[in-house]
Short mmCIF file of N, CA and C in Angstrom, two decimals:
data_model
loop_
_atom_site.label_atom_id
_atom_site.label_comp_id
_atom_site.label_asym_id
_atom_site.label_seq_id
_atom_site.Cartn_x
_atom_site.Cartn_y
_atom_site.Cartn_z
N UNK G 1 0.13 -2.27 4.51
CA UNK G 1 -0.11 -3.68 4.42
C UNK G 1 -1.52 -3.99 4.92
N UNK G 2 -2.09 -4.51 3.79
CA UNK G 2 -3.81 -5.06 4.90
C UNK G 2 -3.21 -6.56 4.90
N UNK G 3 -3.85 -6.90 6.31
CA UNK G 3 -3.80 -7.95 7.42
C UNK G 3 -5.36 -8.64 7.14
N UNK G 4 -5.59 -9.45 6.92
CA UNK G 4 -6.79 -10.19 6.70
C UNK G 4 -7.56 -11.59 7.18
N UNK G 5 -8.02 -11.74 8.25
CA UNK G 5 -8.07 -12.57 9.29
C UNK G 5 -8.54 -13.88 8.58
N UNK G 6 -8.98 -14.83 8.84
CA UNK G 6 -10.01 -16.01 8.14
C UNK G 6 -11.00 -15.50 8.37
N UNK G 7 -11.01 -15.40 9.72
CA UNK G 7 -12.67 -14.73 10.29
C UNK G 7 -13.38 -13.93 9.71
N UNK G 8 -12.36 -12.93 9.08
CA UNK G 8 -13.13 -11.50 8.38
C UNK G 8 -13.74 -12.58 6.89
N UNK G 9 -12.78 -13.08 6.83
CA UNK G 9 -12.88 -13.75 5.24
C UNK G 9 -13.95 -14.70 5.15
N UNK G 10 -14.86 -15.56 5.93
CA UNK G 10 -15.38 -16.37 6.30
C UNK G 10 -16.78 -15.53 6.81
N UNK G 11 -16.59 -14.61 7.78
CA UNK G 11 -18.50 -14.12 7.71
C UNK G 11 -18.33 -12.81 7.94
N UNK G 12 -17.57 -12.27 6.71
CA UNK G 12 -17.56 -10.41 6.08
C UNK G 12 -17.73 -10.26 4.82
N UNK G 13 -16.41 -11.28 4.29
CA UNK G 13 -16.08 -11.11 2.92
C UNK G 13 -16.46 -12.36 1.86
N UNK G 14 -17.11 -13.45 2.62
CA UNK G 14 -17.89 -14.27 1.82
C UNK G 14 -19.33 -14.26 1.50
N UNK G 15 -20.06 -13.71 2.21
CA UNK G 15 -21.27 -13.38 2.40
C UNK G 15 -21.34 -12.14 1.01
N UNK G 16 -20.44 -11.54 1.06
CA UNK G 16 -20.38 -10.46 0.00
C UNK G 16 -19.32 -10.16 -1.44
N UNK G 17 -19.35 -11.54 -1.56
CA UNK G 17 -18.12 -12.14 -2.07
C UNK G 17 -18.45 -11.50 -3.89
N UNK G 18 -19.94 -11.33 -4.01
CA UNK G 18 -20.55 -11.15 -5.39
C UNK G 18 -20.12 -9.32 -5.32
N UNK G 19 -20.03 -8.99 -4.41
CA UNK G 19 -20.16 -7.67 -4.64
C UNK G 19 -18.64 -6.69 -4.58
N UNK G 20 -18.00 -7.28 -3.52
CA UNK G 20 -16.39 -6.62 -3.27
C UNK G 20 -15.36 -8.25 -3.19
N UNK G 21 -14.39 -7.34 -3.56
CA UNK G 21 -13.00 -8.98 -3.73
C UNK G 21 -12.10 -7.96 -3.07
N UNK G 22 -10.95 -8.84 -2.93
CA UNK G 22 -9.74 -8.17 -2.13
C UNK G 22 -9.35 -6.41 -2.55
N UNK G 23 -9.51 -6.83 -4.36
CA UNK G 23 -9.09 -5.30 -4.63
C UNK G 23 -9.66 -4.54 -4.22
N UNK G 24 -11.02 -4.91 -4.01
CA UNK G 24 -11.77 -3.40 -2.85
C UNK G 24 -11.21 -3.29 -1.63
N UNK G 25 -10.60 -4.38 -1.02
CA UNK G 25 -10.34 -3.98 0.16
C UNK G 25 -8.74 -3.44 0.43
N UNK G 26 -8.33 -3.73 -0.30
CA UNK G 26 -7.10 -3.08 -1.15
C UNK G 26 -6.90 -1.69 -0.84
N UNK G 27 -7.94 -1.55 -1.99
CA UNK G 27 -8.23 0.16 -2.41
C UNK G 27 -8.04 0.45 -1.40
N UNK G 28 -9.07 0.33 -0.11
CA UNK G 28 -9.73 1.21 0.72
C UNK G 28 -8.95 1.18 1.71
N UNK G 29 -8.05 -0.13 2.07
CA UNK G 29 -7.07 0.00 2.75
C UNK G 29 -5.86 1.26 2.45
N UNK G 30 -5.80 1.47 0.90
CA UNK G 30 -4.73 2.77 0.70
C UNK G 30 -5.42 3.87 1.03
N UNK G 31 -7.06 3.89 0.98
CA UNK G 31 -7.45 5.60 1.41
C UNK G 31 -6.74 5.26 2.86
N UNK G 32 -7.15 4.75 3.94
CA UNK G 32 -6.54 4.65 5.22
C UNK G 32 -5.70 4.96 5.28
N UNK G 33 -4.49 4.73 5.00
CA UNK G 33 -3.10 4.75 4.80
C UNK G 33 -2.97 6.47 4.43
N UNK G 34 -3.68 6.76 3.54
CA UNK G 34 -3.75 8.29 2.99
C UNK G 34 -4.53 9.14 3.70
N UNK G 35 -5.15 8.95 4.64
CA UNK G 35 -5.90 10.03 5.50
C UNK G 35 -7.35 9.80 5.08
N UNK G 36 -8.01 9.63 3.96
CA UNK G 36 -9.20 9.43 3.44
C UNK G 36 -10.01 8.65 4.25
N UNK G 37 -10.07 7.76 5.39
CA UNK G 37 -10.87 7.17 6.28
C UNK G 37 -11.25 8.52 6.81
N UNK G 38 -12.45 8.16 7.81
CA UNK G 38 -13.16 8.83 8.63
C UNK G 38 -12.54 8.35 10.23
N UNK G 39 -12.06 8.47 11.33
CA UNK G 39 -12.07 8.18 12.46
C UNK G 39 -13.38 8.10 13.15
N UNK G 40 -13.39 6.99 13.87
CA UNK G 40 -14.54 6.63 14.93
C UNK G 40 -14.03 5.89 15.86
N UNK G 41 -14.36 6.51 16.94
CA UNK G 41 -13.89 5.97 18.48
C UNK G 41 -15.04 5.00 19.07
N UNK G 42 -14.55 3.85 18.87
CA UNK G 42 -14.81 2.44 19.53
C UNK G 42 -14.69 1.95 20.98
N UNK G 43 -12.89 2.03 20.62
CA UNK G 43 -12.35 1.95 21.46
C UNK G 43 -10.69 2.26 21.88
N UNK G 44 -10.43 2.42 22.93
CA UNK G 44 -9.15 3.31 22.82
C UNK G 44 -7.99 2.56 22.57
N UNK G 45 -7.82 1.66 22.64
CA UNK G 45 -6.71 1.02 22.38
C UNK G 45 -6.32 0.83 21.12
N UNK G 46 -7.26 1.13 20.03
CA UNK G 46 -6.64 1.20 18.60
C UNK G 46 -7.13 2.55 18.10
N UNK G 47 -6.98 2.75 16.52
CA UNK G 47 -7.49 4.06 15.84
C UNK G 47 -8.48 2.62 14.95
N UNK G 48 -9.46 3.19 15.10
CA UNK G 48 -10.92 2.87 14.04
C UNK G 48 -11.17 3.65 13.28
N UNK G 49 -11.18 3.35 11.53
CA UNK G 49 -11.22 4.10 10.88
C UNK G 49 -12.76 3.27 9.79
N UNK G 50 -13.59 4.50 9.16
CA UNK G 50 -14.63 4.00 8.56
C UNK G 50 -14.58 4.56 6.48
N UNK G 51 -14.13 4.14 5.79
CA UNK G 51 -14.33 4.31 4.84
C UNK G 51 -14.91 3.57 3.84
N UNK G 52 -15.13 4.28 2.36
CA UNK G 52 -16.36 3.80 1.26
C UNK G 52 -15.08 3.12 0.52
N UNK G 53 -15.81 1.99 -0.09
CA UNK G 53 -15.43 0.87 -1.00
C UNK G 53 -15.84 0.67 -2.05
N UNK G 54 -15.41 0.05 -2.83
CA UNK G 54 -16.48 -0.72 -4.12
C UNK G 54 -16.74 0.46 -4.99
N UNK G 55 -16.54 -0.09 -6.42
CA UNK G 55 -16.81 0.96 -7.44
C UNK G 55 -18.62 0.66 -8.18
N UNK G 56 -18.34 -0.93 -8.31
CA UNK G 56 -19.99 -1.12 -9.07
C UNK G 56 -21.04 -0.48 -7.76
N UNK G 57 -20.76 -1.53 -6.71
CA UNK G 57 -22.07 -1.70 -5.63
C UNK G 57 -21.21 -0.56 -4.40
N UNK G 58 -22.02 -0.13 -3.82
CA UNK G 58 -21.39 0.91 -3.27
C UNK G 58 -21.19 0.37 -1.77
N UNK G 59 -20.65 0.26 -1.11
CA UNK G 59 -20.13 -0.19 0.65
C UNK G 59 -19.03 0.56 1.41
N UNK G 60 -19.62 -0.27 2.78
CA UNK G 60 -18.37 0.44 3.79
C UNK G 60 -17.83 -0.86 4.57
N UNK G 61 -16.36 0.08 4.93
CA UNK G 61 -15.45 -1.13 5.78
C UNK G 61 -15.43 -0.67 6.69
N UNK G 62 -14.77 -1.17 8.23
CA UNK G 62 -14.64 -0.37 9.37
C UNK G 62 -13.17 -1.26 9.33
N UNK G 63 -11.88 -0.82 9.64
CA UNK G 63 -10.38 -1.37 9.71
C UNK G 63 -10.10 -0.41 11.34
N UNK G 64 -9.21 -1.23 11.80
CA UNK G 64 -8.13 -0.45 12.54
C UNK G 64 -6.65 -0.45 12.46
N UNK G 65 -6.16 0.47 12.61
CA UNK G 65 -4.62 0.22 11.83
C UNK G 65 -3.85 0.00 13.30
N UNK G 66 -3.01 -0.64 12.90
CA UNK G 66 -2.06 -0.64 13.81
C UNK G 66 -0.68 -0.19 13.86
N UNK G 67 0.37 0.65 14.91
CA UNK G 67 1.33 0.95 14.94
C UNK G 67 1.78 1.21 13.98
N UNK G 68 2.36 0.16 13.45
CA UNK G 68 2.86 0.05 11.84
C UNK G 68 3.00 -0.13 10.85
N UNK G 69 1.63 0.43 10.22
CA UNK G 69 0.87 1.01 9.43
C UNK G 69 0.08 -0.40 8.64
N UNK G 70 -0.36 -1.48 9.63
CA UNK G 70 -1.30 -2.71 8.92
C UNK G 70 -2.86 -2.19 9.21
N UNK G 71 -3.24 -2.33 8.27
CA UNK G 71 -4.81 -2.24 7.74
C UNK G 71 -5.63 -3.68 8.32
N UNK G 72 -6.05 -3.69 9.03
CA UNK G 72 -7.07 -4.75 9.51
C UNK G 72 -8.31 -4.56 9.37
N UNK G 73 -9.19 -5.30 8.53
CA UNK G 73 -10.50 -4.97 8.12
C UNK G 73 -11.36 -5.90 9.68
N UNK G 74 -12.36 -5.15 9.99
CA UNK G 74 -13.32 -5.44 11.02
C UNK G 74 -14.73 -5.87 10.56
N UNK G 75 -15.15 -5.13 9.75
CA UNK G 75 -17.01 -4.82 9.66
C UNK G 75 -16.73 -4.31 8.21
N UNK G 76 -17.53 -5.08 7.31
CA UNK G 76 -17.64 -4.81 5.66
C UNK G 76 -18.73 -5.10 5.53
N UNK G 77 -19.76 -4.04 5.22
CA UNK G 77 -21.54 -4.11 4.60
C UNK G 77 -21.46 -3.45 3.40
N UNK G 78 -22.71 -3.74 2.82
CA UNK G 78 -23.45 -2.98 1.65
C UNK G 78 -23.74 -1.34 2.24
N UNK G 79 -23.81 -0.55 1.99
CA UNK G 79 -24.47 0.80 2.18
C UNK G 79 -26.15 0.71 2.01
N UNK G 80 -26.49 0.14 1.53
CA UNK G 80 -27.70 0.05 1.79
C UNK G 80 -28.29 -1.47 2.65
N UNK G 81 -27.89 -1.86 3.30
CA UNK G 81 -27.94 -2.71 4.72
C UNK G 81 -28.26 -1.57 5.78
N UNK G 82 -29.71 -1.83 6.03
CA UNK G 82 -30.80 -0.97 6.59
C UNK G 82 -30.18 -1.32 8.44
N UNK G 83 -29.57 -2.08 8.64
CA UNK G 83 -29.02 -2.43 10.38
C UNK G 83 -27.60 -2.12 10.53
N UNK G 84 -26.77 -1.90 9.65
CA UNK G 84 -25.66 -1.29 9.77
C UNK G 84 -24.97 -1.05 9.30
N UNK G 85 -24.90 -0.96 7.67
CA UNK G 85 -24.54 -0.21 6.96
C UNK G 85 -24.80 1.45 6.58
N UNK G 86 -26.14 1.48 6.89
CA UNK G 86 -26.67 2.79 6.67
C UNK G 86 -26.08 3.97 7.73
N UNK G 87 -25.84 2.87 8.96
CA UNK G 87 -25.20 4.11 10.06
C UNK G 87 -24.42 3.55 10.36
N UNK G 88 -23.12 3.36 9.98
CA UNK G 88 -22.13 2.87 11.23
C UNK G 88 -21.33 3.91 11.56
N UNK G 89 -21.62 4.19 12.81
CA UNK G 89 -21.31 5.31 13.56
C UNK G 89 -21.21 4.40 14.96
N UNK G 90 -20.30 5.23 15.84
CA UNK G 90 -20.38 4.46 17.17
C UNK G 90 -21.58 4.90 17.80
N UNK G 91 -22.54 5.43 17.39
CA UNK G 91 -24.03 5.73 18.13
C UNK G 91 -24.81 4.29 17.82
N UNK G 92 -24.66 3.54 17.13
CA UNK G 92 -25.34 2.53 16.40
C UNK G 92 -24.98 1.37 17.13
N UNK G 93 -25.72 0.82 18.49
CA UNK G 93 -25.28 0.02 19.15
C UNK G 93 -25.24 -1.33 18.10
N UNK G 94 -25.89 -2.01 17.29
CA UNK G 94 -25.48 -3.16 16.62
C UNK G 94 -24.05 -2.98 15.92
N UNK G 95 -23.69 -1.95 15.38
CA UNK G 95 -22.04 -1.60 14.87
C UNK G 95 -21.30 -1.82 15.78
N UNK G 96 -21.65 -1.34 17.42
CA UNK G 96 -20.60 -1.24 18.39
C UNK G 96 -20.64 -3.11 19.10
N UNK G 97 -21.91 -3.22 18.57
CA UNK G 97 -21.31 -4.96 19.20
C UNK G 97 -20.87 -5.93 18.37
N UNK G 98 -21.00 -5.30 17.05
CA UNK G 98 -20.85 -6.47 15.61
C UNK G 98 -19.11 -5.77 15.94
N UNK G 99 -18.44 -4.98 15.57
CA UNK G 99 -17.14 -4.62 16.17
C UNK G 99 -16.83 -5.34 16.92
N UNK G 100 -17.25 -5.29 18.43
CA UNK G 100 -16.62 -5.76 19.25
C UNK G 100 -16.44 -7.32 19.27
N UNK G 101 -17.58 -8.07 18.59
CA UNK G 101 -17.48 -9.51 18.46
C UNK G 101 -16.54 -9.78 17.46
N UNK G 102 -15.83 -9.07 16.43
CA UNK G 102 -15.23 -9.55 15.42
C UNK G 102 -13.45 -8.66 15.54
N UNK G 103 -13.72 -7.88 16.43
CA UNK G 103 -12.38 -7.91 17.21
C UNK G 103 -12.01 -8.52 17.57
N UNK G 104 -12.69 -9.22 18.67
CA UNK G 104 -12.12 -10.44 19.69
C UNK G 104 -11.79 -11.67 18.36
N UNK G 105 -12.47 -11.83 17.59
CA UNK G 105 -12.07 -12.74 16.95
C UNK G 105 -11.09 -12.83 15.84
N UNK G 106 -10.62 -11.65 15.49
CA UNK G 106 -9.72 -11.36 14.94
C UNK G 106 -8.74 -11.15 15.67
N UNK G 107 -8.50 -10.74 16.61
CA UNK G 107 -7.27 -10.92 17.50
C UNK G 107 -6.84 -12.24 17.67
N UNK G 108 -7.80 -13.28 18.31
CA UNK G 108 -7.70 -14.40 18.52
C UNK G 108 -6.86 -15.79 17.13
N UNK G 109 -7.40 -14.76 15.74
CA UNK G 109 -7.18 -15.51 14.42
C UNK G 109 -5.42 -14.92 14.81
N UNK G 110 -5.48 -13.92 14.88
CA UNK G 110 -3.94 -13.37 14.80
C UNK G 110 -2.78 -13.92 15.67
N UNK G 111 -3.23 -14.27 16.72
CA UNK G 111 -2.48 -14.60 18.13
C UNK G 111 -2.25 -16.56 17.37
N UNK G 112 -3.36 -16.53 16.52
CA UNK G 112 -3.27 -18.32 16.33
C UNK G 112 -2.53 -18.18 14.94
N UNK G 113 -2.11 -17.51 14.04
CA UNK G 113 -1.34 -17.10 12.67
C UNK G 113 -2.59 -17.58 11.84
N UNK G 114 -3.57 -17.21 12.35
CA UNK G 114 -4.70 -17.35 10.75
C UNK G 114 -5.17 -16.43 10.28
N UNK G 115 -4.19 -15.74 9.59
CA UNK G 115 -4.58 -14.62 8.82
C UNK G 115 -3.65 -14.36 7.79
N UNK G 116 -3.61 -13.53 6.46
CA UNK G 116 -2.93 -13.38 5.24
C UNK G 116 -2.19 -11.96 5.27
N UNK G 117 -1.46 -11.77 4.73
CA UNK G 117 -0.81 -10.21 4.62
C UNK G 117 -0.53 -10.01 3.50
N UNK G 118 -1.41 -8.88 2.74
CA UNK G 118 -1.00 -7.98 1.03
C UNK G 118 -0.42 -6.94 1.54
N UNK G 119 0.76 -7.07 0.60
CA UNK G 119 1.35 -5.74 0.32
C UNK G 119 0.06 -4.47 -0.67
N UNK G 120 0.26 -3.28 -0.30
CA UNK G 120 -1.01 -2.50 -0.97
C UNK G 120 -0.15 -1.81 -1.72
#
């Protein structure tokens, strides 16, 4: 199931609205689900996973799944976004604070019920 905040939807997935739509995030939510993410340690209280999106324009998502088995999208760039798309790695301190600001706020959307749920 991807879980989809307003927040993400409002300054992730509108900003890039010309380039990926839900079905990308769809997709990429089933590599997750299938092992096909990459793991990256953020932080310990969830699993952070980093995988490729988009068939025309090429991008990455950063999701963390939870318990039972929901896909939560965090961080969605272009691959060629020279500040954090090109590296998002947890070495890349702007990834590790653009994360951490859109955690908190996605938790916060969740705890308030503003967020959507697709079946994948």
């Amino acid at each position: 199931m991807l879980v989809l905040s307003d927040y993400i939807v409002k300054h992730e997935l509108k900003p890039l609205k010309r380039c990926f739509g839900l079905r990308d995030l769809m997709i990429g939510a089933k590599k997750v689900l299938s092992g096909l993410g990459q793991e990256v340690n953020f932080n310990a209280d969830y699993n952070f996973f980093k995988v490729r999106i988009g068939s025309r324009v090429k991008g990455r998502m950063i999701v963390f799944v939870v318990a039972n088995k929901k896909v939560v999208p965090l961080l969605i760039r272009l691959k060629k976004d020279k500040k954090i798309g090109m590296n998002m790695s947890a070495n890349n301190t702007a990834v590790v604070e653009q994360v951490d600001r859109n955690l908190q706020n996605v938790i916060k959307d969740i705890e308030k019920g503003n967020f959507q749920e697709f079946e994948i």
